[in-house]
Tab-separated table of C-alpha atoms and ligand atoms in Angstrom:
chain	number	residue	atom	x	y	z
A	190	MET	CA	-41.044	-43.409	-45.644
A	191	ALA	CA	-39.728	-42.298	-49.472
A	192	GLU	CA	-41.797	-43.948	-51.941
A	193	MET	CA	-38.693	-45.953	-53.692
A	194	GLY	CA	-40.551	-46.985	-56.876
A	195	VAL	CA	-39.895	-45.885	-60.351
A	196	GLU	CA	-41.267	-46.601	-64.185
A	197	ILE	CA	-39.066	-46.743	-66.996
A	198	ALA	CA	-40.182	-46.946	-70.541
A	199	GLY	CA	-43.716	-47.898	-68.631
A	200	ILE	CA	-42.093	-50.975	-66.680
A	201	ALA	CA	-42.315	-50.552	-62.874
A	202	PHE	CA	-39.219	-51.595	-61.010
A	203	ARG	CA	-39.951	-51.790	-57.057
A	204	ASN	CA	-36.734	-49.103	-56.492
A	205	PRO	CA	-33.748	-47.615	-58.809
A	206	ILE	CA	-31.124	-49.740	-58.505
A	207	ILE	CA	-30.509	-52.026	-61.041
A	208	ALA	CA	-27.899	-54.803	-61.528
A	209	ALA	CA	-25.463	-53.964	-64.201
A	210	ALA	CA	-25.045	-56.341	-66.939
A	211	SER	CA	-21.557	-57.765	-65.432
A	212	PRO	CA	-20.079	-61.642	-64.880
A	213	LEU	CA	-22.104	-61.972	-61.966
A	214	THR	CA	-25.282	-61.507	-63.592
A	215	GLY	CA	-24.048	-64.381	-66.027
A	216	THR	CA	-25.291	-66.855	-64.439
A	217	ALA	CA	-28.899	-67.768	-63.008
A	218	ARG	CA	-27.173	-68.245	-59.401
A	219	GLY	CA	-25.907	-64.491	-59.945
A	220	ILE	CA	-29.295	-63.127	-61.316
A	221	ALA	CA	-31.385	-64.973	-58.132
A	222	LYS	CA	-28.849	-63.668	-55.791
A	223	ALA	CA	-29.014	-60.079	-56.780
A	224	ILE	CA	-32.769	-60.380	-56.709
A	225	ASP	CA	-32.548	-61.534	-53.408
A	226	SER	CA	-30.506	-58.988	-52.418
A	227	GLY	CA	-33.483	-56.377	-52.724
A	228	VAL	CA	-32.496	-54.929	-56.335
A	229	GLY	CA	-35.102	-53.060	-58.345
A	230	GLY	CA	-33.846	-54.613	-61.518
A	231	VAL	CA	-31.751	-57.097	-63.284
A	232	VAL	CA	-29.541	-56.553	-66.692
A	233	THR	CA	-27.979	-60.110	-67.835
A	234	HIS	CA	-24.528	-60.353	-68.804
A	235	THR	CA	-24.264	-59.568	-72.873
A	236	ILE	CA	-25.862	-62.017	-75.065
A	237	SER	CA	-24.615	-62.743	-78.408
A	238	LEU	CA	-24.698	-64.888	-81.125
A	239	LEU	CA	-20.907	-66.212	-80.556
A	240	PRO	CA	-19.750	-66.512	-77.151
A	241	ALA	CA	-17.199	-64.165	-75.849
A	242	PRO	CA	-13.675	-65.556	-76.125
A	243	GLU	CA	-12.877	-66.328	-72.584
A	244	PRO	CA	-10.991	-62.529	-71.319
A	245	PRO	CA	-8.709	-62.125	-68.370
A	246	ASN	CA	-9.897	-62.107	-65.000
A	247	PRO	CA	-10.474	-58.476	-64.144
A	248	VAL	CA	-7.892	-57.015	-61.892
A	249	GLY	CA	-8.908	-54.937	-58.745
A	250	ILE	CA	-7.234	-51.663	-58.501
A	251	ARG	CA	-7.757	-48.225	-56.333
A	252	GLY	CA	-10.721	-46.927	-57.756
A	253	GLY	CA	-12.357	-49.369	-59.824
A	254	LEU	CA	-11.868	-53.123	-62.122
A	255	LEU	CA	-9.680	-53.330	-64.773
A	256	HIS	CA	-11.232	-55.510	-67.375
A	257	LEU	CA	-11.944	-56.182	-71.028
A	258	PRO	CA	-15.582	-54.849	-72.182
A	259	THR	CA	-16.264	-58.136	-73.772
A	260	TRP	CA	-19.624	-60.079	-73.295
A	261	SER	CA	-20.844	-63.111	-72.097
A	262	SER	CA	-18.895	-66.377	-72.784
A	263	ARG	CA	-22.210	-68.351	-72.689
A	264	THR	CA	-23.404	-69.943	-76.182
A	265	LEU	CA	-26.986	-68.245	-76.854
A	266	ASP	CA	-27.870	-71.832	-76.405
A	267	GLU	CA	-26.801	-72.325	-72.647
A	268	TRP	CA	-28.749	-68.676	-72.346
A	269	VAL	CA	-32.121	-69.490	-73.802
A	270	ASP	CA	-32.342	-73.508	-72.622
A	271	GLY	CA	-30.716	-73.060	-69.146
A	272	ILE	CA	-29.558	-69.238	-67.704
A	273	LEU	CA	-32.902	-67.544	-69.158
A	274	PRO	CA	-35.682	-69.735	-68.064
A	275	GLU	CA	-34.016	-70.221	-64.494
A	276	ALA	CA	-33.445	-66.156	-64.447
A	277	ARG	CA	-36.977	-65.678	-65.669
A	278	ALA	CA	-38.818	-68.036	-63.058
A	279	HIS	CA	-37.017	-66.080	-60.488
A	280	ALA	CA	-37.591	-62.658	-61.255
A	281	ASP	CA	-41.187	-63.728	-61.474
A	282	ARG	CA	-41.657	-65.090	-58.041
A	283	ALA	CA	-39.589	-61.534	-56.833
A	284	GLY	CA	-41.883	-59.236	-59.244
A	285	VAL	CA	-38.292	-57.534	-60.733
A	286	PRO	CA	-38.366	-57.001	-64.207
A	287	LEU	CA	-35.381	-58.687	-65.936
A	288	ILE	CA	-33.720	-56.682	-69.068
A	289	VAL	CA	-31.750	-58.881	-71.333
A	290	SER	CA	-28.556	-57.631	-72.433
A	291	VAL	CA	-28.165	-58.370	-76.307
A	292	GLY	CA	-25.366	-57.529	-78.510
A	293	PHE	CA	-24.153	-56.529	-81.125
A	294	THR	CA	-25.191	-55.385	-84.813
A	295	ALA	CA	-28.140	-55.267	-86.756
A	296	GLY	CA	-27.126	-58.529	-88.288
A	297	GLU	CA	-26.569	-60.258	-85.031
A	298	LEU	CA	-29.695	-58.580	-83.300
A	299	GLU	CA	-31.673	-59.939	-85.827
A	300	GLU	CA	-30.590	-63.877	-84.841
A	301	VAL	CA	-30.609	-62.975	-81.021
A	302	VAL	CA	-33.279	-61.021	-79.947
A	303	PRO	CA	-36.066	-62.867	-81.527
A	304	ARG	CA	-34.533	-65.986	-78.833
A	305	VAL	CA	-34.489	-64.327	-75.845
A	306	ALA	CA	-37.565	-61.896	-76.534
A	307	LYS	CA	-40.332	-64.458	-74.495
A	308	PHE	CA	-37.431	-63.823	-71.067
A	309	ALA	CA	-37.174	-60.424	-71.648
A	310	ASP	CA	-39.181	-57.512	-70.038
A	311	ALA	CA	-37.092	-55.096	-71.959
A	312	ILE	CA	-33.862	-55.294	-74.255
A	313	GLU	CA	-30.456	-53.552	-73.590
A	314	ILE	CA	-28.519	-52.850	-76.208
A	315	ALA	CA	-24.507	-53.168	-75.650
A	316	THR	CA	-22.818	-50.899	-78.479
A	317	ASN	CA	-19.303	-50.993	-77.323
A	318	PHE	CA	-18.611	-54.008	-79.830
A	319	LEU	CA	-21.115	-52.403	-82.679
A	320	ARG	CA	-19.940	-52.140	-86.555
A	321	PRO	CA	-16.689	-54.246	-86.611
A	322	THR	CA	-14.674	-54.756	-89.741
A	323	VAL	CA	-13.839	-58.515	-89.173
A	324	ASP	CA	-17.548	-60.333	-89.214
A	325	PRO	CA	-18.360	-60.882	-85.929
A	326	MET	CA	-21.063	-63.581	-86.612
A	327	VAL	CA	-17.296	-65.847	-87.543
A	328	ASP	CA	-14.710	-64.746	-85.564
A	329	ALA	CA	-15.191	-63.524	-81.980
A	330	ALA	CA	-11.738	-63.484	-80.705
A	331	ALA	CA	-10.852	-61.180	-83.905
A	332	VAL	CA	-13.519	-58.443	-83.020
A	333	VAL	CA	-12.184	-58.045	-79.683
A	334	ASP	CA	-8.876	-57.683	-80.886
A	335	GLU	CA	-9.804	-55.356	-82.960
A	336	VAL	CA	-12.446	-52.930	-80.692
A	337	ILE	CA	-9.457	-53.222	-77.846
A	338	SER	CA	-7.172	-51.910	-80.428
A	339	ARG	CA	-8.717	-49.431	-82.465
A	340	HIS	CA	-9.497	-46.608	-79.284
A	341	GLY	CA	-12.649	-45.054	-80.007
A	342	ASN	CA	-15.960	-46.430	-81.068
A	343	PRO	CA	-16.578	-46.021	-84.799
A	344	ILE	CA	-20.267	-44.854	-84.033
A	345	VAL	CA	-19.345	-41.699	-82.625
A	346	LYS	CA	-18.802	-40.379	-86.246
A	347	ASP	CA	-21.430	-42.524	-88.419
A	348	PRO	CA	-24.035	-43.471	-85.846
A	349	SER	CA	-25.989	-45.603	-88.886
A	350	ALA	CA	-24.855	-48.398	-87.071
A	351	LEU	CA	-26.059	-47.736	-84.010
A	352	LYS	CA	-29.872	-47.051	-85.766
A	353	GLU	CA	-29.740	-50.010	-87.455
A	354	ALA	CA	-29.281	-52.127	-84.097
A	355	ILE	CA	-31.822	-50.038	-82.684
A	356	LEU	CA	-34.344	-50.776	-85.329
A	357	ALA	CA	-33.646	-54.535	-85.737
A	358	ALA	CA	-34.296	-54.722	-81.762
A	359	LYS	CA	-37.366	-52.907	-82.375
A	360	ARG	CA	-38.526	-54.993	-84.912
A	361	ALA	CA	-37.857	-58.355	-83.394
A	362	PHE	CA	-39.205	-57.232	-79.605
A	363	ASN	CA	-42.554	-56.003	-78.570
A	364	GLY	CA	-41.730	-54.111	-75.710
A	365	PRO	CA	-39.094	-51.442	-74.619
A	366	VAL	CA	-35.538	-51.256	-76.218
A	367	MET	CA	-33.120	-49.700	-74.261
A	368	VAL	CA	-29.720	-48.239	-75.568
A	369	LYS	CA	-26.486	-48.600	-73.606
A	370	LEU	CA	-23.456	-46.082	-74.791
A	371	PRO	CA	-20.134	-45.458	-74.210
A	372	PRO	CA	-18.853	-42.964	-71.944
A	373	LEU	CA	-17.756	-40.014	-74.587
A	374	GLY	CA	-17.278	-36.347	-74.915
A	375	THR	CA	-19.769	-33.680	-75.922
A	376	GLU	CA	-19.995	-36.199	-79.034
A	377	ILE	CA	-22.707	-38.198	-76.175
A	378	GLU	CA	-25.845	-35.504	-77.083
A	379	ALA	CA	-25.736	-36.300	-81.027
A	380	LEU	CA	-25.521	-39.956	-80.324
A	381	ALA	CA	-28.307	-40.158	-77.695
A	382	ARG	CA	-30.685	-38.127	-80.417
A	383	ALA	CA	-29.807	-40.369	-82.946
A	384	SER	CA	-30.944	-43.101	-80.557
A	385	GLN	CA	-34.138	-41.471	-79.402
A	386	GLU	CA	-34.964	-40.621	-83.402
A	387	ALA	CA	-34.565	-44.823	-83.805
A	388	GLY	CA	-37.022	-45.774	-81.891
A	389	ALA	CA	-34.777	-46.002	-78.402
A	390	ASP	CA	-37.116	-46.702	-75.202
A	391	ALA	CA	-34.635	-45.497	-72.909
A	392	ILE	CA	-30.611	-44.753	-72.732
A	393	VAL	CA	-28.207	-46.140	-70.321
A	394	ALA	CA	-25.267	-43.703	-69.684
A	395	THR	CA	-22.542	-45.412	-69.584
A	396	HIS	CA	-20.617	-48.544	-70.043
A	397	SER	CA	-16.968	-48.502	-68.469
A	398	PHE	CA	-14.313	-46.111	-69.683
A	399	GLY	CA	-11.381	-47.369	-71.588
A	400	PRO	CA	-8.771	-47.702	-72.858
A	401	VAL	CA	-6.728	-46.883	-69.526
A	402	MET	CA	-3.655	-47.963	-67.527
A	403	THR	CA	-2.172	-48.327	-64.229
A	404	ILE	CA	0.718	-49.157	-62.969
A	405	ASP	CA	1.410	-51.862	-60.273
A	406	ILE	CA	4.327	-50.151	-58.357
A	407	GLU	CA	5.114	-53.096	-56.364
A	408	LYS	CA	5.500	-55.606	-59.728
A	409	ALA	CA	6.778	-52.795	-61.712
A	410	LYS	CA	4.280	-53.590	-64.347
A	411	PRO	CA	1.186	-52.609	-65.940
A	412	SER	CA	-1.953	-53.847	-63.558
A	413	PHE	CA	-3.596	-55.588	-66.072
A	414	PRO	CA	-2.560	-58.110	-68.735
A	415	GLY	CA	-4.118	-56.589	-71.843
A	416	LYS	CA	-2.959	-56.250	-75.537
A	417	ASP	CA	-0.882	-53.139	-75.484
A	418	GLY	CA	-1.702	-52.999	-71.533
A	419	HIS	CA	-4.789	-51.268	-72.048
A	420	ALA	CA	-7.830	-52.251	-70.286
A	421	TRP	CA	-11.422	-50.499	-69.396
A	422	ILE	CA	-12.620	-49.301	-66.105
A	423	GLY	CA	-15.277	-49.380	-64.334
A	424	GLY	CA	-15.893	-48.294	-60.672
A	425	THR	CA	-15.553	-44.578	-58.904
A	426	ALA	CA	-12.442	-43.663	-61.374
A	427	MET	CA	-15.473	-43.087	-64.028
A	428	ARG	CA	-17.946	-41.796	-62.041
A	429	ALA	CA	-17.343	-37.820	-62.622
A	430	PHE	CA	-17.307	-38.667	-66.570
A	431	ALA	CA	-20.019	-40.842	-66.552
A	432	LEU	CA	-22.233	-37.951	-64.133
A	433	ARG	CA	-21.382	-35.693	-67.053
A	434	ASN	CA	-22.585	-38.227	-69.774
A	435	VAL	CA	-25.587	-38.799	-68.154
A	436	PHE	CA	-26.194	-34.894	-67.279
A	437	ASP	CA	-25.615	-34.003	-70.914
A	438	ILE	CA	-28.194	-36.509	-72.199
A	439	ALA	CA	-30.547	-35.983	-69.770
A	440	ARG	CA	-30.790	-32.399	-71.546
A	441	SER	CA	-31.116	-33.679	-74.815
A	442	VAL	CA	-33.661	-36.425	-74.863
A	443	SER	CA	-37.140	-36.408	-73.578
A	444	VAL	CA	-36.855	-40.364	-73.102
A	445	PRO	CA	-35.514	-41.871	-69.503
A	446	VAL	CA	-31.568	-41.885	-68.742
A	447	VAL	CA	-30.610	-44.627	-66.285
A	448	GLY	CA	-27.544	-43.946	-64.945
A	449	ALA	CA	-24.310	-46.828	-64.715
A	450	GLY	CA	-20.273	-45.814	-63.463
A	451	GLY	CA	-19.018	-45.365	-60.154
A	452	VAL	CA	-22.253	-46.150	-58.281
A	453	THR	CA	-20.695	-47.715	-54.920
A	454	SER	CA	-23.255	-46.025	-52.337
A	455	ALA	CA	-26.689	-44.527	-51.975
A	456	GLN	CA	-24.788	-41.029	-51.986
A	457	ASP	CA	-23.494	-42.094	-55.410
A	458	ALA	CA	-26.902	-42.927	-56.676
A	459	VAL	CA	-28.481	-39.498	-55.711
A	460	GLU	CA	-25.908	-37.848	-57.755
A	461	PHE	CA	-26.968	-39.709	-60.666
A	462	LEU	CA	-30.872	-39.422	-59.978
A	463	MET	CA	-30.213	-35.296	-59.667
A	464	SER	CA	-28.217	-35.369	-62.913
A	465	GLY	CA	-31.479	-36.848	-64.604
A	466	ALA	CA	-31.545	-40.292	-64.204
A	467	SER	CA	-34.248	-42.305	-63.430
A	468	ALA	CA	-32.909	-45.073	-62.007
A	469	VAL	CA	-28.907	-46.431	-61.709
A	470	GLN	CA	-27.089	-49.709	-62.166
A	471	VAL	CA	-23.966	-50.993	-60.805
A	472	ALA	CA	-21.791	-53.655	-61.387
A	473	THR	CA	-17.940	-52.847	-60.059
A	474	GLU	CA	-19.208	-52.281	-56.626
A	475	ALA	CA	-21.339	-55.700	-56.645
A	476	GLU	CA	-18.083	-57.755	-58.727
A	477	THR	CA	-16.130	-56.536	-56.295
A	478	LYS	CA	-18.098	-57.098	-52.782
A	479	GLY	CA	-20.934	-59.099	-53.580
A	480	ALA	CA	-24.982	-59.400	-54.792
A	481	ARG	CA	-25.766	-58.093	-51.114
A	482	ILE	CA	-24.499	-54.773	-52.015
A	483	TYR	CA	-27.506	-53.552	-53.765
A	484	GLY	CA	-29.915	-54.388	-51.435
A	485	SER	CA	-27.415	-52.338	-49.217
A	486	ILE	CA	-27.434	-49.518	-51.918
A	487	VAL	CA	-30.947	-49.700	-51.760
A	488	LYS	CA	-31.471	-49.356	-48.319
A	489	LYS	CA	-29.090	-46.354	-47.247
A	490	LEU	CA	-30.739	-44.790	-49.976
A	491	SER	CA	-34.197	-44.986	-48.441
A	492	LYS	CA	-32.631	-43.620	-45.522
A	493	TRP	CA	-30.942	-40.872	-47.071
A	494	LEU	CA	-34.008	-39.998	-49.292
A	495	ASP	CA	-35.953	-39.868	-45.504
A	496	SER	CA	-33.482	-37.791	-44.011
A	497	HIS	CA	-33.227	-34.999	-46.535
A	498	GLY	CA	-37.081	-34.448	-46.769
A	499	TYR	CA	-37.439	-36.353	-50.107
A	500	GLY	CA	-41.236	-37.946	-50.581
A	501	SER	CA	-40.372	-40.234	-53.563
A	502	VAL	CA	-37.103	-41.331	-55.428
A	503	ARG	CA	-39.113	-39.320	-58.230
A	504	GLU	CA	-38.826	-35.918	-56.410
A	505	ALA	CA	-34.730	-36.376	-57.092
A	506	VAL	CA	-34.736	-37.150	-60.302
A	507	GLY	CA	-33.493	-34.048	-62.542
A	508	VAL	CA	-33.329	-32.058	-59.131
A	509	GLY	CA	-29.570	-30.894	-59.967
A	510	VAL	CA	-30.606	-30.203	-63.652
A	511	ARG	CA	-33.206	-28.203	-62.800
A	512	ASN	CA	-31.205	-26.284	-60.373
A	513	TRP	CA	-28.396	-25.675	-62.996
A	514	ALA	CA	-30.674	-23.632	-65.089
A	515	ARG	CA	-31.168	-21.398	-62.355
A	516	MET	CA	-27.660	-21.080	-62.025
A	517	GLN	CA	-25.350	-17.754	-63.274
A	518	PRO	CA	-22.168	-19.880	-64.842
A	519	HIS	CA	-19.080	-19.407	-62.925
A	520	THR	CA	-20.355	-17.204	-60.583
A	521	TYR	CA	-20.023	-17.804	-56.971
A	522	THR	CA	-20.786	-15.559	-53.898
A	523	VAL	CA	-17.627	-13.854	-53.287
A	524	PRO	CA	-16.189	-13.005	-50.792
A	525	VAL	CA	-16.731	-16.601	-48.854
A	526	GLN	CA	-19.271	-16.696	-46.178
A	527	TYR	CA	-18.016	-17.365	-42.762
A	528	ASN	CA	-20.227	-18.467	-39.548
A	529	PRO	CA	-18.312	-18.920	-36.839
A	530	ASP	CA	-20.421	-20.596	-34.418
A	531	GLU	CA	-19.963	-23.477	-36.784
A	532	CYS	CA	-16.287	-23.336	-36.377
A	533	ILE	CA	-14.881	-26.495	-34.913
A	534	GLY	CA	-11.227	-25.475	-35.095
A	535	CYS	CA	-9.469	-28.139	-37.163
A	536	GLY	CA	-7.588	-24.992	-38.809
A	537	LEU	CA	-8.245	-26.803	-42.376
A	538	CYS	CA	-9.130	-23.533	-44.110
A	539	GLU	CA	-5.929	-21.700	-42.520
A	540	LEU	CA	-3.804	-24.500	-44.527
A	541	SER	CA	-6.073	-24.030	-47.898
A	542	CYS	CA	-5.584	-20.109	-48.098
A	543	HIS	CA	-2.991	-19.215	-50.576
A	544	TYR	CA	-4.200	-15.842	-49.694
A	545	ASN	CA	-3.544	-15.052	-46.148
A	546	ALA	CA	-7.348	-14.059	-45.748
A	547	ILE	CA	-8.053	-16.480	-43.573
A	548	TRP	CA	-6.063	-17.725	-40.264
A	549	MET	CA	-6.062	-19.516	-36.548
A	550	GLU	CA	-6.384	-17.683	-33.287
A	551	GLY	CA	-6.563	-19.924	-30.979
A	552	LYS	CA	-9.363	-22.675	-31.778
A	553	LEU	CA	-11.238	-20.150	-33.672
A	554	ALA	CA	-10.628	-19.720	-37.064
A	555	VAL	CA	-10.508	-15.645	-38.467
A	556	LEU	CA	-11.689	-14.179	-42.330
A	557	ASP	CA	-10.136	-11.330	-43.640
A	558	SER	CA	-12.890	-10.440	-46.053
A	559	ASP	CA	-11.099	-7.682	-48.031
A	560	LEU	CA	-7.974	-10.489	-48.588
A	561	CYS	CA	-10.368	-12.852	-50.010
A	562	PHE	CA	-9.778	-13.936	-53.737
A	563	GLY	CA	-12.722	-16.175	-53.838
A	564	CYS	CA	-11.268	-19.408	-54.638
A	565	GLY	CA	-13.201	-21.467	-52.572
A	566	LEU	CA	-10.712	-23.901	-51.421
A	567	CYS	CA	-11.474	-23.713	-47.717
A	568	ALA	CA	-14.826	-24.396	-47.910
A	569	VAL	CA	-14.479	-27.467	-49.994
A	570	ARG	CA	-12.503	-28.237	-46.921
A	571	CYS	CA	-14.432	-27.177	-44.175
A	572	PRO	CA	-15.816	-30.266	-42.543
A	573	THR	CA	-18.820	-28.272	-41.390
A	574	ASP	CA	-20.700	-25.672	-42.870
A	575	ALA	CA	-18.705	-22.871	-41.101
A	576	LEU	CA	-17.469	-21.894	-44.584
A	577	ILE	CA	-19.729	-21.856	-47.836
A	578	MET	CA	-19.447	-20.134	-51.238
A	579	PRO	CA	-23.324	-20.406	-52.789
A	580	PRO	CA	-23.746	-20.046	-56.397
A	581	VAL	CA	-24.893	-16.705	-57.819
A	582	TRP	CA	-28.679	-17.893	-58.944
A	583	LYS	CA	-30.203	-15.873	-61.488
A	584	GLU	CA	-33.889	-14.937	-60.180
B	818	LIG	C1	-16.285	-57.396	-65.473
B	818	LIG	C2	-16.769	-56.365	-66.010
B	818	LIG	C3	-17.605	-56.750	-67.154
B	818	LIG	C4	-18.641	-56.231	-67.861
B	818	LIG	N1	-19.708	-56.649	-68.648
B	818	LIG	C5	-20.339	-56.102	-69.556
B	818	LIG	C6	-20.828	-56.704	-70.541
B	818	LIG	O1	-21.193	-58.063	-70.863
B	818	LIG	N2	-21.642	-55.902	-71.075
B	818	LIG	C7	-22.108	-54.902	-70.656
B	818	LIG	O2	-23.232	-54.139	-71.326
B	818	LIG	N3	-21.126	-53.609	-69.653
B	818	LIG	C8	-20.450	-54.969	-69.260
B	818	LIG	N4	-19.822	-53.964	-68.297
B	818	LIG	C9	-20.179	-52.821	-68.240
B	818	LIG	C10	-20.845	-52.616	-66.513
B	818	LIG	O3	-22.014	-53.166	-67.249
B	818	LIG	C11	-21.506	-50.764	-66.086
B	818	LIG	O4	-21.492	-49.924	-67.493
B	818	LIG	C12	-19.546	-50.578	-66.048
B	818	LIG	O5	-18.705	-51.152	-65.263
B	818	LIG	C13	-19.734	-49.303	-65.289
B	818	LIG	O6	-20.645	-49.331	-63.841
B	818	LIG	P1	-19.622	-49.275	-62.622
B	818	LIG	O7	-18.569	-48.622	-62.600
B	818	LIG	O8	-20.735	-50.123	-61.509
B	818	LIG	O9	-19.339	-50.456	-62.976
B	818	LIG	C14	-19.140	-54.902	-67.299
B	818	LIG	C15	-17.918	-54.080	-66.630
B	818	LIG	C16	-17.127	-55.331	-65.877
B	818	LIG	C17	-16.614	-54.663	-64.483
B	819	LIG	S1	-12.247	-25.186	-41.962
B	819	LIG	FE1	-14.325	-24.571	-41.359
B	819	LIG	S2	-14.388	-25.903	-39.183
B	819	LIG	FE2	-12.145	-26.060	-39.333
B	819	LIG	S3	-11.169	-24.528	-38.322
B	819	LIG	FE3	-11.706	-23.744	-40.221
B	819	LIG	S4	-13.698	-22.800	-40.290
B	819	LIG	FE4	-13.166	-23.522	-38.848
B	820	LIG	S1	-12.133	-18.825	-50.328
B	820	LIG	FE1	-10.128	-19.080	-51.274
B	820	LIG	S2	-8.922	-16.658	-50.528
B	820	LIG	FE2	-11.027	-16.740	-49.558
B	820	LIG	S3	-10.560	-17.155	-47.211
B	820	LIG	FE3	-11.551	-18.996	-49.343
B	820	LIG	S4	-9.242	-20.246	-48.930
B	820	LIG	FE4	-9.024	-17.959	-49.036
């Protein structure tokens, strides 16, 4: 059986599936349920100096969960006096690392981190509410309003607030400090490097994606009752974007990367591992289907690795990045390669080919290689490996 354990910044996890910061990990009961389901580690809902104003309930849509990217509505005292001691005891019994998520500015972290430190195996800094212009220690609701209206995280243009937050957490905590970055364009590489320079021991990518907007067509209104009709989304809809962030970060820094964004299955987790993540976090899938989903992904991941010949999770980490380095960019083997022995006669290739290069004769596809333009659509749709378009390797 594939070895499932992973090590991140010196902490051993029994498997690479980690419960992400979300309302589910905002209570001792939720954290216990995650641990009992078999998760490899838990990140608490983000704790800050002031409790978050109660946000509207998340709204489920096709492809994810719309929500506001806020933090825990429990007070720091509630966390320190009740939730964290209970969660710590449960984590110790199971031997599962407890990562305490904290936010946001250096000033807040200086007060929050010393109080939560004794319960934490690692600290994770949430960065989606860094650098507000209103004072976060005075008016949490004003901070939420500002961040939601401003569209874009100011740490992208000026990472000094991010660095200060990391340094503050490092001063207050004698253990690994992880930084969770927002999903970004190519700026993500510079931000990841800035995090590493400031002393981050691991990078988590990413927070949920936003702002977005979808319409509930039956009710003819935006699906989420947010300010401006906007919301943030976690789940399948953001996975390709989060994967690209992980892939780019993994090539830019030497500290470990933890992926998050649209992990709903073992296969999704493998995609993140192959993109360079040492572990993955799951929020939306567990929020919508319950904590047992963590354990289900762990079991299926183990089976997937076994059935694909991987002796350990570590063997899968970064394999996609390494293979990318061997690929000739923007080139494929043209014409498409066709193996009639694998054809099951479904006819999907004929429907996809706009060049009339492949058609059905009875229950068998027939390819005219001279007409093939190499668009690859038939290979995408073919349910077997009858049609393939391998990349061109550099060697
Ligand atoms: C309802 C909800 C609340 C969340 N709250 C937090 C939070 O307090 N702190 C944080 O760092 N991330 C928070 N997240 C973001 C998730 O941890 C995760 O990064 C993101 O949703 C992408 O992962 P997913 O597709 O598995 O949901 C929240 C996500 C959801 C859906
Ligand atoms: S899509 Fe694949 S399996 Fe289906 S007819 Fe074409 S070659 Fe055969
Ligand atoms: S690769 Fe494109 S052009 Fe070639 S046979 Fe397939 S669909 Fe037609």
